[in-house]
XYZ file of C-alpha atoms in Angstrom:
633
model
C 131.438 288.873 222.699
C 128.071 287.712 224.000
C 124.619 287.315 222.449
C 123.055 290.333 224.132
C 125.723 292.768 222.924
C 125.931 291.519 219.340
C 122.154 291.293 218.971
C 121.567 294.773 220.444
C 124.082 296.343 218.071
C 122.422 294.639 215.068
C 119.070 296.200 215.999
C 120.195 299.644 217.191
C 122.984 300.216 214.619
C 121.995 298.031 211.648
C 123.985 299.880 208.983
C 127.200 299.803 210.985
C 126.623 296.173 211.964
C 125.980 294.894 208.434
C 128.740 297.038 206.911
C 131.102 295.160 209.222
C 129.657 291.760 208.259
C 129.988 292.576 204.558
C 133.771 292.687 205.026
C 133.739 288.920 205.628
C 133.143 288.283 201.911
C 135.071 289.505 198.877
C 133.481 292.108 196.610
C 134.439 293.219 193.101
C 133.091 296.613 194.136
C 132.790 297.156 197.896
C 129.414 298.753 198.719
C 129.376 302.276 200.114
C 125.585 302.518 200.392
C 124.741 299.942 203.047
C 120.987 300.485 203.472
C 118.598 302.227 201.080
C 115.142 301.653 199.626
C 113.766 300.593 196.249
C 111.179 302.452 194.179
C 108.414 300.991 196.372
C 110.043 302.094 199.630
C 111.180 298.562 200.547
C 114.644 298.239 202.171
C 117.655 297.328 199.991
C 121.106 296.260 201.164
C 124.439 297.097 199.484
C 122.817 298.413 196.285
C 126.084 299.813 194.832
C 128.115 296.677 195.642
C 129.176 294.172 192.957
C 130.242 290.559 193.369
C 129.718 286.992 192.153
C 128.512 284.313 194.547
C 129.998 281.473 192.474
C 133.377 283.175 192.805
C 132.934 283.246 196.585
C 131.933 279.576 196.642
C 134.708 278.231 194.403
C 137.285 280.476 192.688
C 138.254 282.412 195.808
C 139.211 279.258 197.710
C 141.263 277.984 194.755
C 143.082 281.319 194.525
C 143.725 281.136 198.277
C 145.431 277.748 197.835
C 142.599 275.410 198.892
C 141.720 273.986 195.478
C 142.540 270.421 196.537
C 140.306 270.555 199.628
C 137.019 268.618 199.469
C 134.105 270.841 198.447
C 131.336 268.358 197.762
C 130.631 264.782 198.854
C 128.023 262.889 196.857
C 126.600 260.074 198.976
C 123.880 258.050 197.269
C 122.776 254.918 199.143
C 120.093 254.363 196.477
C 122.810 253.851 193.828
C 125.496 252.729 196.300
C 127.748 255.585 195.181
C 130.101 257.816 197.134
C 132.149 260.406 195.249
C 134.209 263.361 196.443
C 134.894 266.543 194.484
C 137.582 269.099 195.326
C 136.975 272.819 194.905
C 139.041 272.716 191.699
C 137.022 269.798 190.323
C 133.700 271.491 191.095
C 134.915 274.739 189.545
C 135.947 272.910 186.356
C 132.515 271.246 186.046
C 130.650 274.474 186.825
C 132.712 276.760 184.584
C 132.372 274.441 181.575
C 128.626 274.031 182.091
C 128.348 277.829 182.365
C 130.316 278.152 179.112
C 127.970 275.666 177.465
C 124.952 277.639 178.636
C 126.456 280.797 177.160
C 126.923 278.954 173.857
C 123.169 278.286 173.888
C 122.570 282.038 174.135
C 122.048 282.480 177.890
C 123.176 285.797 179.297
C 122.953 287.856 182.487
C 119.328 288.482 183.388
C 117.936 285.342 181.737
C 116.251 282.605 183.777
C 116.810 278.840 183.939
C 114.660 276.210 185.642
C 116.476 273.321 187.333
C 114.420 270.133 187.826
C 116.822 267.521 189.144
C 117.206 264.865 191.821
C 119.842 265.055 194.548
C 122.921 264.609 192.376
C 126.059 266.785 192.052
C 124.867 268.109 188.692
C 121.997 269.907 190.461
C 124.512 271.942 192.481
C 126.708 272.423 189.401
C 123.704 273.812 187.520
C 122.877 276.302 190.296
C 126.471 277.506 190.521
C 126.824 277.682 186.718
C 123.785 279.971 186.541
C 125.199 282.159 189.318
C 128.557 282.298 187.535
C 127.110 283.999 184.455
C 124.337 286.034 186.092
C 121.455 283.766 185.045
C 118.672 283.687 187.647
C 117.860 280.081 188.514
C 114.611 278.588 189.736
C 114.983 275.126 191.217
C 111.791 273.060 191.219
C 111.592 270.145 193.657
C 111.674 266.832 191.778
C 108.655 265.563 193.702
C 106.365 268.054 191.952
C 104.168 266.879 189.088
C 104.209 268.365 185.537
C 101.265 270.661 186.297
C 103.229 272.343 189.107
C 106.348 272.576 186.947
C 104.315 274.149 184.147
C 102.957 276.855 186.489
C 106.526 277.798 187.407
C 107.657 277.776 183.779
C 104.879 280.181 182.848
C 105.667 282.479 185.766
C 109.449 282.858 185.453
C 109.783 282.173 181.691
C 113.107 280.293 181.629
C 115.248 280.241 178.507
C 116.357 276.695 179.377
C 115.447 273.829 181.690
C 118.174 271.653 183.184
C 117.052 268.162 184.146
C 118.221 264.571 184.559
C 117.012 261.334 183.041
C 115.756 260.032 186.378
C 115.492 260.278 190.119
C 115.170 257.432 192.602
C 112.514 257.235 195.317
C 113.984 254.606 197.708
C 113.808 251.656 195.287
C 111.689 253.125 192.495
C 113.093 254.759 189.371
C 111.267 257.970 188.396
C 111.766 259.103 184.796
C 112.183 262.895 184.903
C 112.401 263.640 181.170
C 108.799 262.612 180.326
C 107.613 264.803 183.221
C 109.530 267.793 181.819
C 108.160 267.153 178.321
C 104.602 267.026 179.699
C 105.163 270.260 181.648
C 106.373 272.026 178.493
C 103.261 270.774 176.669
C 101.073 272.174 179.463
C 102.907 275.495 179.733
C 101.975 278.485 177.605
C 105.573 279.701 177.578
C 108.001 277.383 175.748
C 111.686 277.253 176.837
C 114.200 277.160 173.976
C 116.309 274.239 175.222
C 116.270 271.366 177.716
C 119.687 270.254 178.956
C 119.468 266.576 179.959
C 121.957 264.777 182.197
C 121.605 261.085 181.354
C 122.283 258.964 184.442
C 122.028 255.765 182.358
C 119.986 253.980 185.009
C 117.419 252.558 182.604
C 114.792 255.307 182.686
C 112.978 256.263 179.498
C 114.523 259.409 177.952
C 112.361 260.472 174.993
C 114.274 262.747 172.600
C 112.829 266.098 171.571
C 114.202 268.693 169.159
C 114.871 271.076 172.033
C 117.076 268.563 173.911
C 120.788 269.105 174.565
C 122.961 266.384 176.097
C 124.505 267.630 179.350
C 127.795 265.701 179.046
C 128.331 266.663 175.388
C 127.640 270.309 176.207
C 130.149 270.337 179.070
C 132.781 268.383 177.142
C 132.642 270.695 174.144
C 132.628 274.009 176.001
C 135.198 276.514 177.183
C 135.246 277.544 180.837
C 133.230 280.695 181.498
C 134.660 283.307 183.882
C 132.596 284.763 186.733
C 130.497 287.762 185.711
C 130.183 290.707 188.080
C 126.596 291.354 189.159
C 124.953 293.960 191.356
C 124.329 293.059 194.991
C 120.602 293.371 194.250
C 120.760 291.112 191.173
C 118.216 288.247 191.532
C 120.266 285.136 192.265
C 117.200 282.923 192.218
C 113.426 282.675 192.243
C 112.152 279.953 194.596
C 108.464 279.127 194.650
C 106.618 278.530 197.889
C 102.968 277.810 198.609
C 100.567 280.702 198.976
C 97.097 281.010 200.413
C 95.558 281.602 196.958
C 96.799 278.255 195.646
C 99.108 279.973 193.141
C 102.785 279.542 194.139
C 104.702 282.668 195.144
C 108.079 283.287 193.480
C 110.394 284.450 196.260
C 113.122 286.656 194.779
C 116.535 286.484 196.480
C 119.303 289.024 195.974
C 123.010 288.180 195.705
C 125.046 290.490 197.963
C 122.827 290.516 201.029
C 122.321 286.758 200.733
C 126.053 286.001 200.494
C 126.712 288.207 203.536
C 123.916 286.584 205.540
C 125.048 283.052 204.704
C 128.648 283.742 205.713
C 127.326 285.260 208.945
C 125.042 282.242 209.528
C 127.749 279.623 209.093
C 130.008 281.368 211.588
C 127.692 282.855 214.218
C 124.586 280.647 214.129
C 125.952 277.234 213.168
C 129.383 277.718 214.729
C 131.182 276.106 211.773
C 134.849 276.760 211.008
C 136.404 276.641 207.547
C 137.352 273.111 206.344
C 134.776 271.413 208.587
C 132.049 269.155 207.151
C 128.471 270.458 207.115
C 125.523 268.277 206.164
C 122.031 269.594 205.517
C 119.914 266.484 204.871
C 117.401 268.281 202.697
C 116.855 268.780 198.963
C 118.108 271.493 196.617
C 114.470 272.087 195.678
C 113.842 273.734 199.057
C 115.369 276.842 200.599
C 117.480 274.741 202.981
C 119.150 273.182 199.962
C 119.878 276.572 198.407
C 121.248 278.128 201.580
C 122.897 275.251 203.414
C 123.645 272.503 200.909
C 125.018 274.714 198.140
C 125.832 278.356 198.847
C 126.417 278.702 202.609
C 128.870 275.835 203.196
C 130.823 276.495 199.988
C 131.165 280.222 200.721
C 132.468 279.249 204.165
C 134.907 276.718 202.629
C 133.163 273.722 204.145
C 132.713 270.319 202.569
C 129.004 269.897 201.877
C 127.103 266.644 201.345
C 124.667 265.922 198.513
C 122.703 262.997 199.967
C 120.469 260.958 197.672
C 118.504 258.825 200.087
C 116.107 258.779 203.023
C 116.602 258.491 206.793
C 115.068 255.000 206.631
C 114.847 252.227 204.015
C 118.065 253.274 202.243
C 118.824 250.669 203.449
C 117.572 251.112 207.037
C 117.443 253.514 209.998
C 121.241 253.518 210.330
C 121.838 255.648 207.216
C 122.244 259.027 208.928
C 124.702 257.638 211.462
C 126.704 255.874 208.739
C 127.039 259.153 206.790
C 128.141 261.075 209.902
C 130.754 258.421 210.722
C 132.043 257.887 207.181
C 132.400 261.561 206.270
C 133.237 262.896 209.756
C 130.347 265.337 209.768
C 130.790 268.199 212.262
C 127.282 269.670 212.131
C 124.061 268.332 210.675
C 120.753 269.927 209.763
C 117.532 267.982 209.204
C 113.773 268.152 209.776
C 112.217 266.642 212.917
C 110.254 264.299 210.619
C 113.501 262.494 209.812
C 114.302 261.975 213.486
C 110.745 260.748 214.144
C 111.068 258.241 211.290
C 114.363 256.916 212.699
C 112.903 256.772 216.205
C 109.958 254.719 214.950
C 112.244 252.201 213.197
C 114.900 252.077 215.929
C 113.235 253.084 219.236
C 116.112 251.825 221.386
C 118.831 253.452 219.262
C 120.548 250.155 218.510
C 121.833 251.339 215.118
C 123.407 254.412 216.691
C 125.731 252.262 218.801
C 127.299 250.772 215.662
C 128.897 254.049 214.541
C 131.515 256.523 215.720
C 129.749 259.875 215.962
C 132.556 261.670 217.798
C 133.023 264.186 214.942
C 129.478 265.541 215.400
C 129.323 268.752 217.441
C 125.770 269.956 216.862
C 122.448 268.783 215.415
C 120.165 271.460 213.970
C 116.445 270.914 213.436
C 114.081 273.089 211.377
C 111.340 273.111 208.762
C 108.535 272.224 211.165
C 107.835 272.171 214.881
C 109.992 269.738 216.867
C 107.851 267.980 219.462
C 109.396 267.490 222.896
C 109.331 263.618 222.851
C 111.380 263.607 219.625
C 113.863 266.074 221.099
C 114.151 264.003 224.273
C 114.665 260.770 222.309
C 117.456 262.387 220.293
C 119.229 263.796 223.349
C 118.891 260.425 225.075
C 120.875 258.707 222.341
C 123.137 261.389 220.790
C 125.275 263.339 223.296
C 125.432 266.615 221.318
C 123.215 269.728 221.479
C 120.041 269.498 219.384
C 119.180 273.043 218.291
C 115.668 273.637 217.032
C 115.424 276.858 215.029
C 112.922 278.670 212.828
C 113.052 280.426 209.503
C 111.243 280.569 206.178
C 111.755 280.409 202.439
C 111.169 284.151 202.557
C 113.960 284.858 205.049
C 116.551 282.625 203.371
C 118.409 282.036 206.638
C 117.520 281.604 210.341
C 115.236 284.119 212.058
C 115.214 282.492 215.518
C 117.894 280.205 216.930
C 120.422 279.655 219.649
C 123.489 281.320 218.108
C 126.081 278.743 219.091
C 128.864 280.568 217.279
C 128.356 283.377 219.793
C 127.750 281.561 223.065
C 126.863 278.142 224.435
C 123.269 277.182 223.734
C 120.701 277.076 226.496
C 117.934 274.992 224.970
C 114.358 275.298 226.205
C 112.326 272.319 224.918
C 109.488 273.569 222.746
C 111.209 276.872 221.959
C 113.122 277.648 218.778
C 115.479 279.964 220.672
C 115.946 283.722 220.624
C 115.863 286.271 217.801
C 118.888 286.110 215.496
C 120.907 289.269 214.821
C 119.058 291.668 212.545
C 115.564 290.388 213.326
C 113.483 292.617 215.593
C 110.639 290.222 216.455
C 107.319 291.220 218.013
C 104.176 289.300 218.920
C 101.114 291.277 217.875
C 97.434 290.890 218.615
C 94.821 291.275 215.894
C 94.726 295.033 216.560
C 98.473 295.458 215.990
C 99.253 296.007 219.683
C 102.288 294.141 221.045
C 101.388 291.359 223.450
C 103.083 290.486 226.731
C 105.060 287.361 227.745
C 103.331 284.016 227.071
C 100.474 285.664 225.131
C 99.983 284.013 221.754
C 99.588 286.181 218.679
C 101.011 286.941 215.239
C 104.802 286.707 214.764
C 105.934 289.890 212.993
C 109.352 291.318 212.131
C 110.084 295.032 212.209
C 111.438 296.510 208.985
C 114.073 296.628 207.696
C 114.617 292.891 207.516
C 118.338 292.070 207.586
C 120.361 291.227 204.445
C 119.431 288.021 202.635
C 115.668 288.238 203.119
C 113.348 288.264 200.094
C 113.503 291.237 197.731
C 110.003 290.838 196.312
C 107.709 288.309 194.646
C 108.610 287.619 191.031
C 106.643 290.062 188.851
C 104.006 290.510 191.563
C 104.766 293.391 193.901
C 101.056 293.999 194.753
C 100.798 290.425 196.072
C 104.073 290.897 197.992
C 102.661 293.947 199.754
C 99.266 292.364 200.381
C 100.712 289.136 201.764
C 103.566 290.454 203.887
C 103.525 294.219 204.453
C 99.992 295.607 204.569
C 98.564 293.773 207.587
C 100.848 295.600 210.037
C 102.474 298.639 208.345
C 106.191 298.894 209.098
C 106.377 295.170 209.816
C 106.793 291.940 207.870
C 103.949 289.510 208.636
C 105.364 285.991 208.885
C 102.078 284.102 208.588
C 102.984 282.163 211.750
C 101.576 282.371 215.246
C 103.597 282.173 218.436
C 104.620 283.772 221.699
C 107.650 284.903 223.720
C 108.303 283.857 227.289
C 109.654 286.110 230.039
C 113.261 285.358 228.899
C 112.545 286.341 225.259
C 112.622 282.725 224.066
C 110.274 282.345 221.127
C 107.742 279.568 220.573
C 106.182 279.036 217.126
C 102.713 277.499 217.228
C 102.108 277.124 213.475
C 100.629 278.778 210.416
C 97.684 281.112 210.823
C 96.719 280.853 207.130
C 95.657 278.051 204.792
C 99.145 276.615 204.388
C 100.093 273.327 206.059
C 103.485 271.885 206.890
C 103.932 268.283 205.707
C 107.320 266.879 206.716
C 108.830 270.359 206.487
C 107.219 271.128 203.097
C 104.781 274.043 202.918
C 101.698 273.145 200.889
C 98.601 275.136 200.035
C 95.282 273.624 201.100
C 93.555 276.046 198.708
C 95.321 274.464 195.745
C 94.375 270.983 196.954
C 90.768 272.084 197.396
C 90.626 273.283 193.795
C 91.791 269.858 192.609
C 89.427 267.939 194.915
C 86.532 270.127 193.791
C 87.262 269.260 190.158
C 86.124 265.663 190.737
C 82.779 265.088 189.022
C 81.102 263.761 192.194
C 82.169 266.599 194.528
C 79.730 269.415 195.271
C 81.966 271.224 197.766
C 84.949 270.403 199.923
C 87.466 271.556 202.496
C 91.065 270.446 202.908
C 92.649 270.883 206.343
C 95.956 269.913 207.875
C 95.706 267.538 210.833
C 98.379 266.443 213.273
C 100.456 263.461 212.201
C 102.852 261.608 214.479
C 105.489 261.197 211.768
C 105.084 264.093 209.315
C 103.880 266.832 211.658
C 100.784 267.447 209.549
C 98.962 265.630 206.761
C 96.082 266.873 204.615
C 92.522 265.605 205.120
C 89.803 266.235 202.527
C 86.191 266.496 203.672
C 83.801 266.333 200.734
C 80.102 266.767 200.161
C 78.957 264.764 197.135
C 76.559 266.062 194.504
C 72.906 265.229 194.883
C 72.123 262.080 192.916
C 75.770 260.984 192.538
C 76.170 257.429 193.795
C 79.830 256.659 194.527
C 81.479 254.359 197.047
C 83.736 256.021 199.607
C 86.750 253.870 198.667
C 86.399 254.677 194.957
C 86.027 258.403 195.637
C 89.047 258.409 197.942
C 91.224 256.571 195.423
C 90.223 258.862 192.561
C 90.784 262.061 194.550
C 94.148 260.884 195.891
C 95.183 260.073 192.310
C 94.013 263.505 191.083
C 96.034 265.363 193.725
C 99.087 263.195 193.176
C 98.923 263.795 189.422
C 98.560 267.572 189.652
C 100.737 268.390 192.683
C 102.874 265.292 193.193
C 103.514 262.702 195.889
C 104.795 265.465 198.166
C 101.174 266.461 198.839
C 100.689 263.269 200.921
C 96.891 263.363 200.656
C 95.716 259.927 201.773
C 92.429 260.477 203.595
C 89.146 261.606 202.072
C 85.901 261.478 204.047
C 82.344 262.065 202.870
C 80.218 264.361 205.021
C 76.609 265.460 204.695
C 77.611 269.132 204.976
C 80.472 271.386 206.073
C 80.349 273.687 209.120
C 79.907 277.288 207.995
C 79.196 280.724 209.348
C 75.839 282.275 208.531
C 77.594 284.250 205.813
C 78.786 280.999 204.210
C 82.461 280.883 205.299
C 83.696 277.330 205.895
C 85.024 276.902 209.463
C 88.283 275.091 208.704
C 89.933 275.946 212.016
C 87.013 274.385 213.883
C 87.372 271.160 211.873
C 91.122 271.079 212.536
C 90.490 271.397 216.261
C 87.906 268.586 216.158
C 90.229 266.267 214.222
C 93.209 267.016 216.485
C 91.223 266.586 219.696
C 91.913 270.157 220.824
C 89.621 272.230 222.980
C 87.372 274.306 220.790
C 84.620 276.827 221.141
C 81.701 276.672 218.749
C 81.548 280.107 217.093
C 78.404 282.090 217.695
C 78.289 282.738 213.951
C 77.910 279.031 213.026
C 74.808 278.281 210.974
C 73.970 275.011 212.807
C 75.697 273.674 215.932
C 74.494 270.118 215.261
C 77.035 269.783 212.465
C 79.873 269.624 215.009
C 78.557 266.289 216.315
C 78.136 265.078 212.733
C 81.793 265.836 211.896
C 82.988 264.083 215.060
C 80.953 260.975 214.212
C 82.323 260.831 210.657
C 85.944 261.148 211.860
C 85.325 258.398 214.417
C 83.811 256.178 211.731
C 86.840 256.554 209.460
C 89.312 256.582 212.383
C 90.818 259.899 211.345
C 92.987 262.246 213.420
C 92.642 261.872 217.179
C 90.119 259.078 216.544
C 92.754 256.895 214.846
C 92.726 253.620 216.780
C 95.796 252.114 215.123
């Protein structure tokens, strides 16, 4: 077997290829219809198949005699806790929680929001929902109540599962008051809030809708796995959109389970019983696919890590975890490696640990710059595989498939197209471009199993955002190019979404918040290059005529506004006051031009600009505040 043969078959004979891959998982009802379409003409996989993904992740392995094998390792340097759970122990926790949820009235087709830190109970909650056919929506704990409320109103959960607190390095964050505030803000009111009390000292205000997690689990019977259709929505996961309103990505069950099993074997090259660590968060797609479902379906021990690459306690943390738990493959964002590199440039911490178990390091979530890749390879003698995918795809789109053949890494490239993805680079006119010509990255339909089904209750937006720009193709929203060897290079978003430390954030949403400040007449938020995080947001504001406000005061108030309404994850730190914003004669703000100025890139002043002199004005302001390429620190 080689890459060329397996990839070609997946593109030329997709039904036969994915029928074969579906045999790698166990079905209650084996699908006979492999590929079909929904009522809107969008491709569906395995529509007559039935299964349960929690069964695949837990019960199957116990029935096969592997119940005593380690399923989950909880490693929390912030609480100095390490705890291991076997498959049988996880199944017991999950089945009883699922039974408790049923006792509260939850049934197949209902929704539940999960708002938890990186603790085992977050994974238990996801699996418990899957066990009884409840569609879960995990909300990243770094989001503020306003963002949580938007998601509550959109997916209308019957319950919310939360914890008393999370920990941000050395700071306790009380989650329960945030959930209570979100429910106050939301129009839709969930019936119950299930609260796991960590007893770490955080304030846990009691409300009538509260249910104690431990009491619920203790007093409940174990719930069996419920059979669901392959197209049953396993989860809704919200990602940033260009309108500012989050998009609810809907994931199916059967195609997703098939794709994850395929990924673990053919892309990540992981055998059963090995240890896989995705150093991410369950609030992101990486956490769904490769902390919870993928490794457990593949009978791997997975790690729930509650910490940071640095300051918990220092830049040795990742290497300590790899050594202590004998990690075979790891997945993280380049931001984490950059942070470690900054704290330990000579790799002194690395030398203190035995990393011989590690076979491969995977990087994704943002572009990996070549210096970071070179630093890693200079200190860790294992392949570092950069790869690219999206919340929408659910699993890798482009990668070196090391389970198929030895990786040939080209620095700067994310590899070649993964099986099932027919990738083209289009120009604005929809004509395919040649080698090394940059354009739009598009994927020919049908997308393979596991990709998004739709947007939650918003099919018109799904079509407008992904399908209408180039009919017959999925528009990724990213730019890039292929070289003469079909290696793919991703150059970044082509819309108003920025990538901060691997987290996609909408600049439109930030602009709405910035514009709400009483002193702001108009504004623009752009993403500028950042040595550590990849990109960070910069707000340029024009103040109202007659409003006297000091720059420092305005910056502090706007930063506080954004933090309160989006959360710390937004990372807005810099606000600059400008006399005016560059616009076209028709009034469109030239954000791309400002990004190029801030990043020190070559730029051409558009012929449609209303006044060329403003370019010099913007450059002078950025120099004054030492922003972007003008940062002298």
